[in-house]
mmCIF file of C-alpha atoms in Angstrom:
data_model
loop_
_atom_site.group_PDB
_atom_site.id
_atom_site.type_symbol
_atom_site.label_atom_id
_atom_site.label_comp_id
_atom_site.label_asym_id
_atom_site.label_seq_id
_atom_site.Cartn_x
_atom_site.Cartn_y
_atom_site.Cartn_z
ATOM 1 C CA UNK A 11 94.491 94.730 88.198
ATOM 2 C CA UNK A 12 90.651 94.580 87.593
ATOM 3 C CA UNK A 13 88.163 93.159 90.168
ATOM 4 C CA UNK A 14 87.274 90.411 87.613
ATOM 5 C CA UNK A 15 90.935 89.278 87.657
ATOM 6 C CA UNK A 16 90.772 89.104 91.469
ATOM 7 C CA UNK A 17 87.646 86.908 91.341
ATOM 8 C CA UNK A 18 88.551 84.530 88.662
ATOM 9 C CA UNK A 19 88.316 80.867 89.257
ATOM 10 C CA UNK A 20 90.605 78.794 91.538
ATOM 11 C CA UNK A 21 92.492 77.211 88.646
ATOM 12 C CA UNK A 22 94.220 80.765 88.163
ATOM 13 C CA UNK A 23 96.791 81.968 90.253
ATOM 14 C CA UNK A 24 95.728 83.229 93.540
ATOM 15 C CA UNK A 25 95.470 86.960 94.545
ATOM 16 C CA UNK A 26 97.034 87.645 97.989
ATOM 17 C CA UNK A 27 98.250 91.259 98.747
ATOM 18 C CA UNK A 28 99.956 92.480 102.054
ATOM 19 C CA UNK A 29 100.044 95.864 103.278
ATOM 20 C CA UNK A 30 102.497 97.020 105.924
ATOM 21 C CA UNK A 31 101.138 99.183 108.738
ATOM 22 C CA UNK A 32 103.951 101.786 107.617
ATOM 23 C CA UNK A 33 102.345 101.967 104.241
ATOM 24 C CA UNK A 34 98.793 102.617 105.394
ATOM 25 C CA UNK A 35 97.812 106.070 104.716
ATOM 26 C CA UNK A 36 96.470 108.249 107.538
ATOM 27 C CA UNK A 37 93.893 111.163 107.732
ATOM 28 C CA UNK A 38 93.334 113.504 110.513
ATOM 29 C CA UNK A 39 90.336 115.369 111.507
ATOM 30 C CA UNK A 40 90.577 119.227 111.444
ATOM 31 C CA UNK A 41 90.740 119.287 115.421
ATOM 32 C CA UNK A 42 93.487 116.619 115.320
ATOM 33 C CA UNK A 43 91.722 114.278 117.642
ATOM 34 C CA UNK A 44 90.545 111.886 115.123
ATOM 35 C CA UNK A 45 92.723 109.643 113.229
ATOM 36 C CA UNK A 46 91.531 107.673 110.192
ATOM 37 C CA UNK A 47 93.763 104.806 108.763
ATOM 38 C CA UNK A 48 92.695 103.848 105.139
ATOM 39 C CA UNK A 49 92.562 100.107 105.443
ATOM 40 C CA UNK A 50 90.419 99.638 102.391
ATOM 41 C CA UNK A 51 91.791 98.727 99.181
ATOM 42 C CA UNK A 52 92.772 101.932 96.909
ATOM 43 C CA UNK A 53 91.377 100.243 93.726
ATOM 44 C CA UNK A 54 87.837 100.371 95.410
ATOM 45 C CA UNK A 55 88.137 103.815 96.564
ATOM 46 C CA UNK A 56 85.258 105.090 93.789
ATOM 47 C CA UNK A 57 82.519 102.898 95.426
ATOM 48 C CA UNK A 58 83.797 101.523 98.614
ATOM 49 C CA UNK A 59 85.907 103.149 101.417
ATOM 50 C CA UNK A 60 87.219 101.285 104.688
ATOM 51 C CA UNK A 61 88.696 103.076 107.726
ATOM 52 C CA UNK A 62 89.967 102.333 111.056
ATOM 53 C CA UNK A 63 88.921 105.234 113.346
ATOM 54 C CA UNK A 64 90.525 106.080 116.721
ATOM 55 C CA UNK A 65 89.320 109.412 118.302
ATOM 56 C CA UNK A 66 90.407 111.137 121.528
ATOM 57 C CA UNK A 67 87.830 112.184 123.950
ATOM 58 C CA UNK A 68 85.783 115.022 122.326
ATOM 59 C CA UNK A 69 87.133 114.407 118.965
ATOM 60 C CA UNK A 70 85.083 115.547 116.100
ATOM 61 C CA UNK A 71 85.056 114.415 112.501
ATOM 62 C CA UNK A 72 83.138 116.744 110.143
ATOM 63 C CA UNK A 73 82.574 115.452 106.619
ATOM 64 C CA UNK A 74 80.983 117.134 103.679
ATOM 65 C CA UNK A 75 78.264 115.241 101.663
ATOM 66 C CA UNK A 76 79.420 112.246 99.513
ATOM 67 C CA UNK A 77 77.795 111.240 96.250
ATOM 68 C CA UNK A 78 74.000 110.924 96.210
ATOM 69 C CA UNK A 79 72.824 107.575 97.696
ATOM 70 C CA UNK A 80 76.053 106.860 99.777
ATOM 71 C CA UNK A 81 75.697 105.212 103.090
ATOM 72 C CA UNK A 82 78.266 105.060 105.921
ATOM 73 C CA UNK A 83 78.336 102.174 108.722
ATOM 74 C CA UNK A 84 80.194 103.047 111.742
ATOM 75 C CA UNK A 85 80.837 99.920 113.976
ATOM 76 C CA UNK A 86 82.024 100.753 117.350
ATOM 77 C CA UNK A 87 84.733 98.800 118.911
ATOM 78 C CA UNK A 88 85.589 100.576 122.041
ATOM 79 C CA UNK A 89 84.080 103.704 123.758
ATOM 80 C CA UNK A 90 81.025 105.652 122.527
ATOM 81 C CA UNK A 91 80.375 107.674 119.344
ATOM 82 C CA UNK A 92 77.592 109.859 118.322
ATOM 83 C CA UNK A 93 76.568 110.571 114.609
ATOM 84 C CA UNK A 94 74.630 113.565 113.409
ATOM 85 C CA UNK A 95 73.113 113.755 110.171
ATOM 86 C CA UNK A 96 70.555 116.673 109.221
ATOM 87 C CA UNK A 97 69.828 117.422 112.728
ATOM 88 C CA UNK A 98 69.114 113.809 113.767
ATOM 89 C CA UNK A 99 71.664 112.449 116.560
ATOM 90 C CA UNK A 100 72.078 108.654 117.440
ATOM 91 C CA UNK A 101 74.699 107.198 119.688
ATOM 92 C CA UNK A 102 76.433 103.819 119.538
ATOM 93 C CA UNK A 103 78.566 102.027 122.084
ATOM 94 C CA UNK A 104 81.093 99.052 121.807
ATOM 95 C CA UNK A 105 79.538 96.204 119.804
ATOM 96 C CA UNK A 106 76.885 98.449 118.119
ATOM 97 C CA UNK A 107 76.751 99.778 114.636
ATOM 98 C CA UNK A 108 75.113 102.955 113.049
ATOM 99 C CA UNK A 109 74.155 103.130 109.395
ATOM 100 C CA UNK A 110 73.402 106.489 107.892
ATOM 101 C CA UNK A 111 73.047 108.533 104.947
ATOM 102 C CA UNK A 112 76.386 110.419 104.268
ATOM 103 C CA UNK A 113 75.079 112.028 101.035
ATOM 104 C CA UNK A 114 74.710 115.191 103.066
ATOM 105 C CA UNK A 115 76.897 116.774 105.793
ATOM 106 C CA UNK A 116 77.515 114.641 108.826
ATOM 107 C CA UNK A 117 79.365 114.630 111.854
ATOM 108 C CA UNK A 118 81.037 111.720 114.059
ATOM 109 C CA UNK A 119 82.065 112.726 117.665
ATOM 110 C CA UNK A 120 83.590 110.653 120.423
ATOM 111 C CA UNK A 121 81.360 111.280 123.452
ATOM 112 C CA UNK A 122 83.401 109.173 125.774
ATOM 113 C CA UNK A 123 85.698 110.184 128.543
ATOM 114 C CA UNK A 124 88.376 108.012 127.002
ATOM 115 C CA UNK A 125 89.737 107.060 123.376
ATOM 116 C CA UNK A 126 87.134 105.506 121.147
ATOM 117 C CA UNK A 127 87.799 103.091 118.295
ATOM 118 C CA UNK A 128 85.646 101.882 115.494
ATOM 119 C CA UNK A 129 85.625 100.890 111.903
ATOM 120 C CA UNK A 130 83.968 102.852 109.141
ATOM 121 C CA UNK A 131 82.789 101.689 105.843
ATOM 122 C CA UNK A 132 81.432 104.246 103.233
ATOM 123 C CA UNK A 133 79.554 102.712 100.356
ATOM 124 C CA UNK A 134 79.264 105.267 97.552
ATOM 125 C CA UNK A 135 76.330 105.393 94.973
ATOM 126 C CA UNK A 136 74.264 102.937 97.056
ATOM 127 C CA UNK A 137 71.182 102.283 95.320
ATOM 128 C CA UNK A 138 69.179 101.427 98.503
ATOM 129 C CA UNK A 139 68.751 105.051 99.296
ATOM 130 C CA UNK A 140 66.863 105.829 96.002
#
């Protein structure tokens, strides 16, 4: 189904889709301490990716560079995360959001002494970074 089909006027039949938790794909970090549930729509994966992130204390998520101009937004729900991009480090606590270039290698770490929870949205090919 195309995005145009989803956004058609109200006179057309509605679009409403439900995904069960058991059908949600899960990724694990190399250290096994970070769990990413892919909660975004698979049909938008080429330009928008959306994850629910849970990280154990000390959990590290190392990522390779995405496409040029891509940005990530990490919104912390619980705990404290640190993001490092090209040697620059910033932290965010519950209620705070970090936005950063992800078109270069980047690292997300749980720097809390307890599990941390966040949502992460990756916008690929973002023209704002040109």
